[in-house]
Coordinates of C-alpha atoms in Angstrom, one line a residue:
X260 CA 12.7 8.5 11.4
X261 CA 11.1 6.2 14.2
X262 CA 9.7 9.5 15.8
X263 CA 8.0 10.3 12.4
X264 CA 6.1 7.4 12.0
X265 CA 5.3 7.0 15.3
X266 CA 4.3 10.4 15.9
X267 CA 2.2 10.0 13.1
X268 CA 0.4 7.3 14.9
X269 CA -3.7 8.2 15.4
X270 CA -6.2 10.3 13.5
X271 CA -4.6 12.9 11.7
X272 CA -6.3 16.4 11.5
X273 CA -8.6 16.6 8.7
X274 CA -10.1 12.6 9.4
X275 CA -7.6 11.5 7.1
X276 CA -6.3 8.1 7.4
X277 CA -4.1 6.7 10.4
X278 CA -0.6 5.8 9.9
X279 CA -0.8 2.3 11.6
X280 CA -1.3 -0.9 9.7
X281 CA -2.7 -3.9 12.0
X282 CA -2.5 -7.9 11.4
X283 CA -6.0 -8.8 12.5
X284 CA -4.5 -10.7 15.6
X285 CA -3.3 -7.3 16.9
X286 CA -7.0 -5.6 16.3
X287 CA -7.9 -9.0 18.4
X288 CA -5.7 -8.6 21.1
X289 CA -6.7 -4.5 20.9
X290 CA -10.1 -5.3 21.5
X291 CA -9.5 -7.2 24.6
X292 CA -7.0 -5.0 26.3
X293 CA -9.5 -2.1 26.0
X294 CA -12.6 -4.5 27.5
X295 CA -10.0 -5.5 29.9
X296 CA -9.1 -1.6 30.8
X297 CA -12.7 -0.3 30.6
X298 CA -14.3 -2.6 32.2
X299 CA -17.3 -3.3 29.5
X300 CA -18.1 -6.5 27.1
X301 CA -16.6 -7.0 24.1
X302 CA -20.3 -6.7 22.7
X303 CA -19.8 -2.6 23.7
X304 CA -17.7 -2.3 20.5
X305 CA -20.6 -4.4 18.7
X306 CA -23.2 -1.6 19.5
X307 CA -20.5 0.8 18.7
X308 CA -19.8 -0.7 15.3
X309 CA -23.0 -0.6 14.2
X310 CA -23.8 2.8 15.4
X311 CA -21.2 3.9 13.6
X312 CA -22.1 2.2 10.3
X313 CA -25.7 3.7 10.5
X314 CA -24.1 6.9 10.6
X315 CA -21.6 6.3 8.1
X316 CA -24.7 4.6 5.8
X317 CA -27.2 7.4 5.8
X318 CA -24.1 10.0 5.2
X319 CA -22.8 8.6 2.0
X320 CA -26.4 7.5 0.8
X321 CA -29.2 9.8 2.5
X322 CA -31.7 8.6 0.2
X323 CA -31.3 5.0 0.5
X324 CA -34.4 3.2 1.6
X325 CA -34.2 -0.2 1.9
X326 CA -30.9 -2.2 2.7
X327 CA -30.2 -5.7 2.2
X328 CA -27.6 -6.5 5.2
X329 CA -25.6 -10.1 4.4
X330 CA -24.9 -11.4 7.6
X331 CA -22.4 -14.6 8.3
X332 CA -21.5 -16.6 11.2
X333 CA -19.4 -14.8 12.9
X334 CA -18.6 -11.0 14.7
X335 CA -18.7 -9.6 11.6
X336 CA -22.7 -10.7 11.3
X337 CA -23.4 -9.8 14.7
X338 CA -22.3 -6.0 13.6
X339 CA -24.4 -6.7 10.9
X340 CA -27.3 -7.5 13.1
X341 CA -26.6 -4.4 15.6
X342 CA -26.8 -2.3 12.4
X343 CA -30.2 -4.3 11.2
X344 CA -31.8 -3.1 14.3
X345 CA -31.1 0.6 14.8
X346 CA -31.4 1.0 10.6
X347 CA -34.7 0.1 11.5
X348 CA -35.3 2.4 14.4
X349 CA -34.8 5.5 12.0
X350 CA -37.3 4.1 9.1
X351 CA -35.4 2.0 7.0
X352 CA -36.6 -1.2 5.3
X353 CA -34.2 -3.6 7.0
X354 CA -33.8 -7.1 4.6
X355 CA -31.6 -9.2 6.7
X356 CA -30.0 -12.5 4.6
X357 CA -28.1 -14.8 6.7
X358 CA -25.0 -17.6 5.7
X359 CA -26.2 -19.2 9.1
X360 CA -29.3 -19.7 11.1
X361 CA -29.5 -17.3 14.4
X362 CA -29.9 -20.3 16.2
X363 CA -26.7 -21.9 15.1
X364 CA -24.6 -18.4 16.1
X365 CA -22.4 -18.4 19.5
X366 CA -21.2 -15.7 21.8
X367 CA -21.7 -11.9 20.7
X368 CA -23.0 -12.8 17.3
X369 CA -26.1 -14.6 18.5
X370 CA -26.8 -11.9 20.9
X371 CA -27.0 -9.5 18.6
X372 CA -29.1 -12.1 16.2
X373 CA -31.9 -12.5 19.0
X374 CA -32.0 -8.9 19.7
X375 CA -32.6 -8.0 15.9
X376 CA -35.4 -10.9 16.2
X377 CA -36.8 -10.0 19.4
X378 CA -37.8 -6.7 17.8
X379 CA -39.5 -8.6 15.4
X380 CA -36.8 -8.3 12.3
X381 CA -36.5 -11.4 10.2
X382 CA -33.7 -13.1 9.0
X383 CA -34.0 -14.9 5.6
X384 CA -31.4 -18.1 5.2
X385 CA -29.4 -17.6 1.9
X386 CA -30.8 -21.2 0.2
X387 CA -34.3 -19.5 0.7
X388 CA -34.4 -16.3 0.0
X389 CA -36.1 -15.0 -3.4
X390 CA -34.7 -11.4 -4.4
X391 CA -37.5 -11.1 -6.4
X392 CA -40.0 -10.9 -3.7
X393 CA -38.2 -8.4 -1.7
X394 CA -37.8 -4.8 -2.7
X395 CA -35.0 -4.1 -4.8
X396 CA -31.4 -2.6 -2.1
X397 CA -30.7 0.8 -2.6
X398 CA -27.7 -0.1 -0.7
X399 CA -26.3 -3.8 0.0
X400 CA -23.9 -4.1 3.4
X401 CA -21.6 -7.2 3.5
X402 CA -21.4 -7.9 6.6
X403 CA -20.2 -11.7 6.2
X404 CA -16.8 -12.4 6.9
X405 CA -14.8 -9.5 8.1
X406 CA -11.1 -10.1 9.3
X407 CA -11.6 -13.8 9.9
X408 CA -10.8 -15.3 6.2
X409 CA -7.4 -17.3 6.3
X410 CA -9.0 -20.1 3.9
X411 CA -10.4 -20.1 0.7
X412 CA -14.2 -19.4 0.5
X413 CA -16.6 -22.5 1.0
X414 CA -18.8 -22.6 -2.2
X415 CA -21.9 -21.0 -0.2
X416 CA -19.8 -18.2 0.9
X417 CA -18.3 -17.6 -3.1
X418 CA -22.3 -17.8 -4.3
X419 CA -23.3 -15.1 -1.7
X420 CA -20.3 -13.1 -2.7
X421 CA -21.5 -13.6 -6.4
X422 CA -25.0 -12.3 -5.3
X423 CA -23.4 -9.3 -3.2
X424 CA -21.4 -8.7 -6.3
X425 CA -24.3 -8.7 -9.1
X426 CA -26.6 -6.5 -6.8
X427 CA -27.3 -2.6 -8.8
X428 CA -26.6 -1.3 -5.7
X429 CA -23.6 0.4 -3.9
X430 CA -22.2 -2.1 -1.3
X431 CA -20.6 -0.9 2.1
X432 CA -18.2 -3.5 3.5
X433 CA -17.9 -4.1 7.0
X434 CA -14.6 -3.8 8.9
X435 CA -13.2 -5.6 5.7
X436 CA -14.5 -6.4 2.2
X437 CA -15.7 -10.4 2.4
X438 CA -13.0 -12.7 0.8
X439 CA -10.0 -10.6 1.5
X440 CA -7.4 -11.9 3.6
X441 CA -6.9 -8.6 5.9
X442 CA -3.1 -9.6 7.0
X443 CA -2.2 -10.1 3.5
X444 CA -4.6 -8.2 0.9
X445 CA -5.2 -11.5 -0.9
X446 CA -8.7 -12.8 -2.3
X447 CA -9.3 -15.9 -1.3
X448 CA -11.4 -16.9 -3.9
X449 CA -14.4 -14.7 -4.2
X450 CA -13.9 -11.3 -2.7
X451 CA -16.8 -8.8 -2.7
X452 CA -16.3 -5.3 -4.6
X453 CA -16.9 -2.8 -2.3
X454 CA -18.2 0.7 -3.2
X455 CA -16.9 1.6 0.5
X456 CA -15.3 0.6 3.5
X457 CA -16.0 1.2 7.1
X458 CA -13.0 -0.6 9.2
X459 CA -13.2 -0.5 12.6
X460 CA -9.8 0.4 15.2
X461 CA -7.4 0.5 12.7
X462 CA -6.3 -0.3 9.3
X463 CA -5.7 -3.9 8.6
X464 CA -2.7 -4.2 6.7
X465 CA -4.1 -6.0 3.9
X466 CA -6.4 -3.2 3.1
X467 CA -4.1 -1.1 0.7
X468 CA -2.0 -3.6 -1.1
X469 CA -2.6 -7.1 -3.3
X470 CA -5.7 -7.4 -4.0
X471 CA -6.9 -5.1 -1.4
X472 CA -6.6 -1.9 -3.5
X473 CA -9.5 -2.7 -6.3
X474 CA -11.6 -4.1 -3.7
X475 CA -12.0 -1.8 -0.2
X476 CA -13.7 1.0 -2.5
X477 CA -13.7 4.5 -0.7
X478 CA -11.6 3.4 2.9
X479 CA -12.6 5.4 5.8
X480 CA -11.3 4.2 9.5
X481 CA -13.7 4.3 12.5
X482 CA -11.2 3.6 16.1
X483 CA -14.9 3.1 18.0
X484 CA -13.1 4.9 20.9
X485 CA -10.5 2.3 20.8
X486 CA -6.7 3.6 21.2
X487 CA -3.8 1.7 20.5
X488 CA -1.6 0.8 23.6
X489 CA 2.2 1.2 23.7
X490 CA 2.4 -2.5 24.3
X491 CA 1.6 -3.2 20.8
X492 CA 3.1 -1.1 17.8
X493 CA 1.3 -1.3 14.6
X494 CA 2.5 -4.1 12.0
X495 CA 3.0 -1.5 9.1
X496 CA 3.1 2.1 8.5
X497 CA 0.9 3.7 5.9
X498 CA 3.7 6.7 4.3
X499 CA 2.1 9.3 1.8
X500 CA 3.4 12.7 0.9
X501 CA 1.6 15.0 2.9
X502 CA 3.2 12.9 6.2
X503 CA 7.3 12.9 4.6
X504 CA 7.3 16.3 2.3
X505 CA 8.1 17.7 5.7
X506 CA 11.3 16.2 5.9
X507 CA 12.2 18.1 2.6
X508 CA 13.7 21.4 4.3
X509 CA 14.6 24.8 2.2
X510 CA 18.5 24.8 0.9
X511 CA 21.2 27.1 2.7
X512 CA 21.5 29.8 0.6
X513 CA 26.1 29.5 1.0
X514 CA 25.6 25.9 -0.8
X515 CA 26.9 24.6 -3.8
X516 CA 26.7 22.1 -5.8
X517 CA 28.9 19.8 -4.4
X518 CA 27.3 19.8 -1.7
X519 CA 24.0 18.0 -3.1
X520 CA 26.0 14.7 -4.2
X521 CA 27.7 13.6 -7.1
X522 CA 25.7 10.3 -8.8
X523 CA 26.8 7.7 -11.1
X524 CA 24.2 6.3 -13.0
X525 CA 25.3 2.6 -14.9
X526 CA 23.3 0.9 -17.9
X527 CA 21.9 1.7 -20.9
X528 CA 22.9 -0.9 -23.1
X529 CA 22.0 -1.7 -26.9
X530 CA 19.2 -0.7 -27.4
X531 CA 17.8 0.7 -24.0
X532 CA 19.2 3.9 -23.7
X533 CA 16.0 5.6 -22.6
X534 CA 15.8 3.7 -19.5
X535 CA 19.3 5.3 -17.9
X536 CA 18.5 8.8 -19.0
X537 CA 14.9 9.0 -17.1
X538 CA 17.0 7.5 -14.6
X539 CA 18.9 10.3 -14.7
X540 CA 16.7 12.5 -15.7
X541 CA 14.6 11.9 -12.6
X542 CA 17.8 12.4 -10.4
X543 CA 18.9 15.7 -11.6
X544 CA 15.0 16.7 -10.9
X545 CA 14.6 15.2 -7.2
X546 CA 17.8 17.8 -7.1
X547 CA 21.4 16.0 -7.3
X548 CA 24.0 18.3 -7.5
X549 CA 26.6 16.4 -10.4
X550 CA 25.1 13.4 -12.9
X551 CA 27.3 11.0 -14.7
X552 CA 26.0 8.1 -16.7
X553 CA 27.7 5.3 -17.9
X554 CA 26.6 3.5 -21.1
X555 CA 27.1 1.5 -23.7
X556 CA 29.6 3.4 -26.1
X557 CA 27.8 2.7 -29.2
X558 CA 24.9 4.9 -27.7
X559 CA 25.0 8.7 -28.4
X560 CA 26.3 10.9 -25.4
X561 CA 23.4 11.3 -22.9
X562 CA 23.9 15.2 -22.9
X563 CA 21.9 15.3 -26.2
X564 CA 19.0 14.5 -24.5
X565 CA 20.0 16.3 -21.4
X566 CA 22.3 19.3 -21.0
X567 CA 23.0 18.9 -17.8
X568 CA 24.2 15.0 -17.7
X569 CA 27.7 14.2 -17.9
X570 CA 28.9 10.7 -19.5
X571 CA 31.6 8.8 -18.3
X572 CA 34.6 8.4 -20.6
X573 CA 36.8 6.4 -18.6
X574 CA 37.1 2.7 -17.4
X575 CA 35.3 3.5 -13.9
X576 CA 34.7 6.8 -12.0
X577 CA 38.2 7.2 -10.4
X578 CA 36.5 7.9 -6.9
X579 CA 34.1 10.6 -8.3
X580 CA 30.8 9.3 -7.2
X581 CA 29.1 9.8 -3.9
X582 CA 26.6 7.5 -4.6
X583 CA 25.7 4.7 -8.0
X584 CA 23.0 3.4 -9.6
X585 CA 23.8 0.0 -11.2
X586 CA 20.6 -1.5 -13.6
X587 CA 18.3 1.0 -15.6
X588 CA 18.3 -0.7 -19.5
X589 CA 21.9 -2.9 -18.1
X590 CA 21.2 -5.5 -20.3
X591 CA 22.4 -9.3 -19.3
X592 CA 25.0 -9.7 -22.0
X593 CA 28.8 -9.4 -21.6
X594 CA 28.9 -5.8 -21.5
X595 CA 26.1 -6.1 -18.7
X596 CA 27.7 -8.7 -17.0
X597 CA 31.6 -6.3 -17.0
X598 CA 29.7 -3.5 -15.6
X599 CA 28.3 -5.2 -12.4
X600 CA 31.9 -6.6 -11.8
X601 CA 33.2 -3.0 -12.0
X602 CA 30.8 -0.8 -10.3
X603 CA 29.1 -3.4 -7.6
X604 CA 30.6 -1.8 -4.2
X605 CA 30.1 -2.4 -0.7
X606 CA 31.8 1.3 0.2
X607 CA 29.2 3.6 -1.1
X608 CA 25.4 4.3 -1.2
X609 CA 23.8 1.9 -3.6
X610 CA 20.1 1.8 -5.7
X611 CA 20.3 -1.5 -7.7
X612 CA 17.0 -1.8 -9.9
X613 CA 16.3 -3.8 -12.6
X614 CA 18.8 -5.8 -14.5
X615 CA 21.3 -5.1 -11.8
X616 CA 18.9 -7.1 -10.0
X617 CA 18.5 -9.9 -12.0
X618 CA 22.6 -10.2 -12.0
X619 CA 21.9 -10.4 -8.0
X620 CA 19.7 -13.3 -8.3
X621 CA 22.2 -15.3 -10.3
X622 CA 25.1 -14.3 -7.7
X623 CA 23.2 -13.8 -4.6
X624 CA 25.0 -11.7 -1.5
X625 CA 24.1 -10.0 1.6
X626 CA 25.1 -5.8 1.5
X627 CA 23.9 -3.8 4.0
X628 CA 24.8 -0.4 1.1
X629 CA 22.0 -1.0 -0.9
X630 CA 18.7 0.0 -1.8
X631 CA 16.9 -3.1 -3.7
X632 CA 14.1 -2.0 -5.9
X633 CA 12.4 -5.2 -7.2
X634 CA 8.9 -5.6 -9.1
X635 CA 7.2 -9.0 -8.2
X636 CA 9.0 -10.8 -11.3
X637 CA 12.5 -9.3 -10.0
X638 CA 11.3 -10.5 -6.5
X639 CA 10.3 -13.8 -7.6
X640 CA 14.1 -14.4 -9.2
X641 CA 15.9 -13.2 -5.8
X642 CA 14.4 -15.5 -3.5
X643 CA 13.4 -18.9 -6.2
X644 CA 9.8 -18.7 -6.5
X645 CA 6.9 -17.8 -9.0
X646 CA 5.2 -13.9 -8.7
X647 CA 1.9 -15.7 -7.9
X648 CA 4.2 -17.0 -4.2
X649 CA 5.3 -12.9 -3.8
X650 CA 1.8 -11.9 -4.2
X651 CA -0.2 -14.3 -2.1
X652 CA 2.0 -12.3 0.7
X653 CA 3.9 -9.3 -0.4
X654 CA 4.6 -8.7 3.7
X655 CA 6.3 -12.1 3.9
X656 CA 7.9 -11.0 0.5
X657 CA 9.5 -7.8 1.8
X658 CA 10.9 -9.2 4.8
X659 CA 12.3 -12.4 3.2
X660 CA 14.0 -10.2 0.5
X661 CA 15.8 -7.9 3.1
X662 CA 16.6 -11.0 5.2
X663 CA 18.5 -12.5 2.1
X664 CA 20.2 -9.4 0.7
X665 CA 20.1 -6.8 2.8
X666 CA 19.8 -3.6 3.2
X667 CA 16.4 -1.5 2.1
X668 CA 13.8 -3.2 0.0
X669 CA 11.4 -1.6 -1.8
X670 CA 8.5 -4.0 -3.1
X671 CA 7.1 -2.2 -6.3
X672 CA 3.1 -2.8 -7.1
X673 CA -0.1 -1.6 -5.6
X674 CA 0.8 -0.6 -2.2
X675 CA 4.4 -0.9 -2.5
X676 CA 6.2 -2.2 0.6
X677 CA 9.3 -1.2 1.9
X678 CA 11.7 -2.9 5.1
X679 CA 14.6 -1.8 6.2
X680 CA 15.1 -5.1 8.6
X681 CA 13.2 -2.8 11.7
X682 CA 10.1 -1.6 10.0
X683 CA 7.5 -2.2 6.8
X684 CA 6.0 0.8 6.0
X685 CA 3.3 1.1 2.5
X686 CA 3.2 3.4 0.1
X687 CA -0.6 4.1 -0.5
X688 CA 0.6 7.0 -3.6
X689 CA 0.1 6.3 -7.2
X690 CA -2.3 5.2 -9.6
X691 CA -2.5 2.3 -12.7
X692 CA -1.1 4.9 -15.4
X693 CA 2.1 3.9 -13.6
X694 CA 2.1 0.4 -15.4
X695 CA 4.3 1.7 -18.2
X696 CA 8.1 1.4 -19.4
X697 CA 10.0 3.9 -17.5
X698 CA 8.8 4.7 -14.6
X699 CA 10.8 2.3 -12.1
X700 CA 14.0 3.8 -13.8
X701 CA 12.7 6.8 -12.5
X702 CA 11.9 5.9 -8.9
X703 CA 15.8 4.6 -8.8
X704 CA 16.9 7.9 -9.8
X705 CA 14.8 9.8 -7.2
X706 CA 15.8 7.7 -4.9
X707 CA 19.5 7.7 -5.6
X708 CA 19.4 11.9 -5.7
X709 CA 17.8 11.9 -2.2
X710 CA 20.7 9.6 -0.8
X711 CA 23.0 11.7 -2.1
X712 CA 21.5 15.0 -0.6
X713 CA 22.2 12.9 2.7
X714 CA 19.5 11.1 3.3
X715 CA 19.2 7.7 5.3
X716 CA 18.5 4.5 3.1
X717 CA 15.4 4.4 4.9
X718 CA 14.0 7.8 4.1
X719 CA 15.5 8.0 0.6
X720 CA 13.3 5.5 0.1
X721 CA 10.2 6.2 1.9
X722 CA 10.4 10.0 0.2
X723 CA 11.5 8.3 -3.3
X724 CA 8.5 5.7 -3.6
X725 CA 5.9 8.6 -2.4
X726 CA 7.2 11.8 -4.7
X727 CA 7.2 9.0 -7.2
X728 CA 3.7 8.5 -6.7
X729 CA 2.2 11.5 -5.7
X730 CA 4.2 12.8 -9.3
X731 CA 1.7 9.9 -10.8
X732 CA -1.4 11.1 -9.3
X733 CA -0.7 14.3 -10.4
X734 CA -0.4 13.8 -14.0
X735 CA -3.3 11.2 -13.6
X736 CA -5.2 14.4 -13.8
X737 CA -5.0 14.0 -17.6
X738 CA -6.2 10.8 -17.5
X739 CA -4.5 6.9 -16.3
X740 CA -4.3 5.5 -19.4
X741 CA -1.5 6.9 -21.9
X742 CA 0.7 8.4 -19.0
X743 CA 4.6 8.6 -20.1
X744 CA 7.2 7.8 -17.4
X745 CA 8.9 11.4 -18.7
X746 CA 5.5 13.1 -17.9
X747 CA 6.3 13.0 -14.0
X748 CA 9.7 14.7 -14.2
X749 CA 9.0 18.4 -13.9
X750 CA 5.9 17.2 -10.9
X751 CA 9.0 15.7 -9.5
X752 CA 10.8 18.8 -9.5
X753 CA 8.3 20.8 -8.0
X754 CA 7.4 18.0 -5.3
X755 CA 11.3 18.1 -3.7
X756 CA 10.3 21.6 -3.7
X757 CA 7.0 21.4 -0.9
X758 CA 7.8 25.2 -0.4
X759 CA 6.5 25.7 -3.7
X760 CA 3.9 24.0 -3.9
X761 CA 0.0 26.0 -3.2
X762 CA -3.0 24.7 -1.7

């Protein structure tokens, strides 16, 4: 698994995406180890970055004009400036509108500053500049804040943020949209809307989870001829499908089904039967050889809805099951509470999700078995807190869940997160049609079918959360809004099934 990922590492063919997520400290200490090896300035990779913006700028918007470039008080200006002063060399009307005087700027920043004025450019301070007396942006570039927001915005910063944010024009962010904490993809405070995102070395983790996701716009990833060193591993690993469908090889054609696993599926009580058979459902489709579902016994048997699914019609499942599923529609009544005291093991392969989960939290223990599968609200009853604490760092979330109860962890939400106590990687798959009933129940069942094919905890979960949400994206081409959990089960199918799948 660790080869995967870090084989991965780089720009993959096609300019798509790396796979490494940074903490900004680490794109810090990148920075400096390549001055250090080169020989050159920091400032090099100032030039460099706004070379590569003015590229970038007059690719996605050739006919843009005149740009109004927001500069702060830091590195992240001084790119801004770079970029002021070649935008200009090539024709373009160059408004530059600066949180701090040039003469108040240190190190790099204020070199680049007197540069852009010694070629005459001028630099209007936010508390006097008049829009109206400046041609209207046909593109805005926030080049405020960058990587360096740990603290909640000063009101000056949140006005200019307001300003960026009201502007009829298409805003490219610098290295990181302004406001966004880049280690932990949460706004603090203002945070500007991007329309796009140039980041430079890598990917800061922030980027594609929290708050990160409806702000970074279009992402792209610019390494200024920076590479990563083997003295620092990336924080994170971005996962999608295209990078783990590979590990979904053809079937020998002597197998049977015995071979593929044999799952036991518990919940469904009053009232939520629906939950267990997606559950199911999903697990026969990511290709489980034998499916048995227990439920509550005033429900109908689950093979009216599904041929294929057994139901269990005895007290437990005398040694039958290769791998369980304890939570989809459980319930937290007596009946709930009988079935976590009969099928909670520590011998086999586990995927607790929902309900099961919230019986964890009231009995808390550590299992190394298990695949945990919490939303924020589940992951705000497992370790005591309030969903606002799991968001405003869904990292530290992650890691403190698997620490407690451990195991595999899978952090559902925007850029779900998943540690295995070695290594977070993200899931960057999926889409907001996802926020409907059903469609963690199908995740555990995907997940639960891959374990019992043989894979690891790890990759069972790394392959469950992105054929989950590569299944989303693909219905999504009927629209977001209205998607059904059961919509995603025969894209699941075919998904297991890369072999099948045309370009």
């Amino acid at each position: 698994m660790v080869e995967i990922i870090r084989g991965a590492l780089g720009i993959k063919e096609g300019g798509s995406l790396p796979q490494g997520l940074w903490q900004t400290e680490q794109i810090r200490a990148l920075e400096r180890n390549w001055a250090a090896r080169e020989g050159q300035p920091l400032y090099a990779l100032m030039e460099r970055a706004g070379a590569a913006l003015r590229t970038y700028a007059t690719l996605h918007w050739p006919d843009s004009r005149c740009w109004w470039i927001f500069v702060g008080p830091g590195n992240n200006g001084g790119d801004g400036y770079v970029l002021a002063r070649l935008a200009r060399q090539i024709g373009i009307e160059v408004v530059v509108i600066a949180a701090r005087a040039p003469d108040q700027l240190k190190g790099d920043a204020r070199r680049a500053a007197d540069e852009w004025q010694a070629v005459g450019g001028r630099v209007w301070l936010t508390e006097q500049f008049d829009g109206a007396q400046q041609p209207a942006p046909d593109l805005v570039v926030d080049a405020l804040l960058g990587t360096g927001v740990n603290t909640p915005l000063s009101p000056l910063l949140t006005k200019i943020v307001a300003t960026i944010n009201g502007l009829a024009a298409p805003v490219l962010a610098v290295d990181l949209p302004s406001g966004l904490n880049g280690d932990t993809g949460r706004a603090m405070g203002a945070v500007v809307q991007a329309t796009r995102t140039l980041t430079f070395i890598g990917i800061k983790q922030g980027m594609l989870t929290g708050d990160g996701v409806d702000c970074i716009g279009m992402l792209d990833c610019d390494p200024l001829g920076v590479t990563p060193d083997d003295a620092i591993l990336p924080a994170a690993w971005r996962i999608d499908y295209p990078l783990l469908s590979t590990q979904l090889t053809q079937r020998q054609r002597a197998c049977h089904k015995g071979c593929y696993g044999k799952v036991l599926l518990v919940g469904g009580n009053r009232g939520m039967q629906g939950a267990i058979v997606l559950a199911a459902r999903a697990c026969l489709r990511a290709g489980a050889g034998l499916v048995r579902v227990c439920q509550h016994p005033e429900h109908p048997p689950v093979s009216l809805y599904q041929p294929e699914l057994m139901s269990l019609t005895t007290a437990d499942d005398e040694g039958w099951a290769s791998v369980r599923v304890i939570g989809p529609g459980l319930g937290q009544d007596e009946w709930g509470k009988g079935q976590i005291a009969r099928y909670l093991t520590d011998r086999l392969p586990l995927v607790l999700d929902a309900d099961g989960l919230n019986w964890l939290a009231q009995s808390p223990r550590h299992q190394d078995n298990w695949v945990l599968t919490p939303h924020p609200g589940e992951a705000a009853r497992l370790l005591g807190c309030t969903i606002a604490d799991i968001e405003t760092d869904r990292f530290a979330a992650v890691q403190a869940l698997q620490r407690r109860y451990g195991g595999v962890v899978l952090l559902k939400g925007a850029g779900t997160l998943i540690y295995d106590g070695e290594r977070v990687a993200l899931c960057c798959e999926g889409n907001p049609g996802m926020a409907s009933g059903g469609m963690g129940d199908l995740l555990s069942g995907i997940i639960a079918a891959l374990l019992a094919q043989g894979c690891s905890a790890t990759m069972a979960s790394w392959l469950g959360a992105v054929i989950h949400g590569e299944a989303a994206d693909l219905a999504a081409t009927d629209g977001e809004r209205g998607m059904l959990a059961s919509d995603l089960l025969p894209l699941i199918r075919k998904l297991v099934n890369p072999d099948t799948i045309t370009s």
